[in-house]
Amino acid sequence: MLDFDPERVTRNAQEAASEDLLDRMTVYRDGMEPEAIHIIEEELKRRGIGQEEIEAHAAHRGARMIPLADGTAQPCSFCHRPAVEQRWGWHRLWGYFPVFPRYLSYCELPLPPPPPTVPPGGRGQGEGEDITSANDPRPPE
């Protein structure tokens, strides 16, 4: 386990965006040290962000986030923001070569369009026609 370094946490809080600090104070709070929470609270006060804004952010994120067993939010697979949706996608080697399918978590920002839907009882437009898209993130069946 890492030792708590208040100087490092203070420096990190001063360099972080306000939205990132609000996420830490709300959806990631249960996984943080109490001293870190105090440092982040002080940094938000210094920036003029009050309890009303923190509560509004908590309500917004709490309504859409995917909770983990410990009460914190599932992070996005591509950034540190809380995830709002999960889908099948490809684990890519060096970011290019699809290696194996896996479940990916998406925040609000890089959310790709949903995959095409197949009508009930049919495979596509014509008989035997496959409508699998080339950019469909799901692995073939």
Short mmCIF file of C-alpha atoms in Angstrom, two decimals:
data_model
loop_
_atom_site.label_atom_id
_atom_site.label_comp_id
_atom_site.label_asym_id
_atom_site.label_seq_id
_atom_site.Cartn_x
_atom_site.Cartn_y
_atom_site.Cartn_z
CA MET A 1 0.00 0.00 0.00
CA LEU A 2 1.26 3.48 -0.81
CA ASP A 3 1.87 6.02 1.92
CA PHE A 4 -0.29 9.14 1.82
CA ASP A 5 1.70 12.16 0.59
CA PRO A 6 -0.27 15.36 1.35
CA GLU A 7 2.10 17.56 -0.68
CA ARG A 8 1.65 15.41 -3.76
CA VAL A 9 -2.14 15.35 -3.33
CA THR A 10 -2.22 19.15 -2.87
CA ARG A 11 -0.11 19.70 -5.99
CA ASN A 12 -2.31 17.29 -7.96
CA ALA A 13 -5.51 19.02 -6.77
CA GLN A 14 -4.16 22.44 -7.75
CA GLU A 15 -3.33 21.19 -11.25
CA ALA A 16 -6.59 19.26 -11.80
CA ALA A 17 -9.63 20.60 -13.63
CA SER A 18 -12.63 21.56 -11.50
CA GLU A 19 -14.78 18.84 -13.07
CA ASP A 20 -12.15 16.24 -12.14
CA LEU A 21 -12.12 17.48 -8.54
CA LEU A 22 -15.92 17.39 -8.43
CA ASP A 23 -15.86 13.79 -9.68
CA ARG A 24 -13.37 12.86 -6.95
CA MET A 25 -15.53 14.54 -4.30
CA THR A 26 -18.71 12.79 -5.44
CA VAL A 27 -18.52 9.50 -7.37
CA TYR A 28 -14.98 8.48 -6.35
CA ARG A 29 -15.18 9.71 -2.74
CA ASP A 30 -15.64 6.28 -1.11
CA GLY A 31 -12.31 5.09 -2.49
CA MET A 32 -10.26 8.04 -1.22
CA GLU A 33 -8.29 8.82 1.93
CA PRO A 34 -10.08 11.25 4.32
CA GLU A 35 -7.08 13.60 4.19
CA ALA A 36 -7.30 13.73 0.38
CA ILE A 37 -10.99 14.57 0.56
CA HIS A 38 -10.21 17.47 2.89
CA ILE A 39 -7.50 18.78 0.52
CA ILE A 40 -9.89 18.60 -2.45
CA GLU A 41 -12.65 20.34 -0.49
CA GLU A 42 -10.26 23.18 0.33
CA GLU A 43 -9.19 23.48 -3.32
CA LEU A 44 -12.80 23.64 -4.46
CA LYS A 45 -13.52 26.36 -1.87
CA ARG A 46 -10.48 28.27 -3.11
CA ARG A 47 -11.93 28.11 -6.64
CA GLY A 48 -15.30 29.41 -5.43
CA ILE A 49 -17.17 26.14 -5.88
CA GLY A 50 -19.66 25.74 -3.03
CA GLN A 51 -21.73 22.94 -1.56
CA GLU A 52 -24.64 23.61 -3.95
CA GLU A 53 -22.45 22.96 -7.00
CA ILE A 54 -21.00 19.82 -5.40
CA GLU A 55 -24.48 18.47 -4.64
CA ALA A 56 -25.72 19.29 -8.16
CA HIS A 57 -22.70 17.50 -9.65
CA ALA A 58 -23.30 14.49 -7.38
CA ALA A 59 -26.95 14.30 -8.46
CA HIS A 60 -26.04 14.55 -12.16
CA ARG A 61 -23.26 11.95 -12.03
CA GLY A 62 -25.08 9.67 -9.58
CA ALA A 63 -28.09 9.38 -11.88
CA ARG A 64 -26.03 8.20 -14.86
CA MET A 65 -22.93 6.46 -13.48
CA ILE A 66 -22.35 2.71 -13.37
CA PRO A 67 -21.71 1.84 -9.69
CA LEU A 68 -19.10 -0.69 -8.58
CA ALA A 69 -19.49 -2.99 -5.57
CA ASP A 70 -17.59 -0.56 -3.30
CA GLY A 71 -19.95 2.33 -4.14
CA THR A 72 -17.56 4.21 -6.42
CA ALA A 73 -18.17 4.77 -10.13
CA GLN A 74 -16.91 2.50 -12.89
CA PRO A 75 -14.25 4.58 -14.70
CA CYS A 76 -14.27 5.03 -18.46
CA SER A 77 -11.97 2.64 -20.36
CA PHE A 78 -10.37 5.60 -22.16
CA CYS A 79 -10.16 8.39 -19.54
CA HIS A 80 -10.70 9.00 -15.80
CA ARG A 81 -14.32 10.17 -16.02
CA PRO A 82 -17.17 7.98 -14.68
CA ALA A 83 -18.67 5.56 -17.18
CA VAL A 84 -22.31 5.86 -18.22
CA GLU A 85 -22.55 2.90 -20.62
CA GLN A 86 -20.85 -0.44 -21.27
CA ARG A 87 -20.58 -2.33 -24.56
CA TRP A 88 -18.55 -5.08 -26.18
CA GLY A 89 -15.50 -3.88 -28.04
CA TRP A 90 -12.01 -4.95 -28.99
CA HIS A 91 -8.87 -4.87 -26.90
CA ARG A 92 -6.39 -3.40 -29.36
CA LEU A 93 -2.65 -4.04 -29.40
CA TRP A 94 -0.83 -0.68 -29.56
CA GLY A 95 -4.21 0.93 -30.16
CA TYR A 96 -4.56 -0.51 -33.69
CA PHE A 97 -4.74 -4.30 -33.93
CA PRO A 98 -7.84 -6.01 -32.50
CA VAL A 99 -6.66 -8.89 -30.32
CA PHE A 100 -9.65 -10.13 -28.29
CA PRO A 101 -13.16 -8.95 -27.45
CA ARG A 102 -13.82 -7.37 -24.07
CA TYR A 103 -16.39 -5.27 -22.27
CA LEU A 104 -15.58 -1.53 -22.52
CA SER A 105 -16.89 1.31 -20.36
CA TYR A 106 -17.68 4.67 -21.93
CA CYS A 107 -18.10 8.10 -20.34
CA GLU A 108 -20.29 10.80 -21.88
CA LEU A 109 -17.54 12.14 -24.15
CA PRO A 110 -16.21 9.31 -26.35
CA LEU A 111 -19.53 7.48 -26.53
CA PRO A 112 -19.70 5.93 -30.02
CA PRO A 113 -23.02 5.49 -31.82
CA PRO A 114 -24.91 2.35 -30.86
CA PRO A 115 -24.49 -0.69 -33.12
CA PRO A 116 -27.18 -1.37 -35.74
CA THR A 117 -30.15 -3.35 -34.51
CA VAL A 118 -31.51 -6.50 -36.10
CA PRO A 119 -35.29 -6.78 -36.43
CA PRO A 120 -36.85 -9.60 -34.37
CA GLY A 121 -36.82 -12.90 -36.23
CA GLY A 122 -34.70 -11.59 -39.09
CA ARG A 123 -31.07 -11.29 -40.07
CA GLY A 124 -31.37 -8.19 -42.21
CA GLN A 125 -33.08 -6.79 -45.27
CA GLY A 126 -33.13 -9.89 -47.45
CA GLU A 127 -33.14 -13.57 -46.73
CA GLY A 128 -29.75 -14.70 -45.39
CA GLU A 129 -28.31 -11.19 -45.71
CA ASP A 130 -25.96 -10.22 -42.87
CA ILE A 131 -26.14 -6.58 -41.73
CA THR A 132 -22.97 -6.62 -39.60
CA SER A 133 -21.31 -3.25 -39.97
CA ALA A 134 -17.55 -2.96 -40.58
CA ASN A 135 -17.28 -0.51 -37.65
CA ASP A 136 -19.39 -2.59 -35.25
CA PRO A 137 -17.35 -2.85 -32.00
CA ARG A 138 -18.89 -6.21 -31.09
CA PRO A 139 -17.01 -9.36 -32.08
CA PRO A 140 -18.66 -11.55 -34.71
CA GLU A 141 -20.77 -14.41 -33.40
#
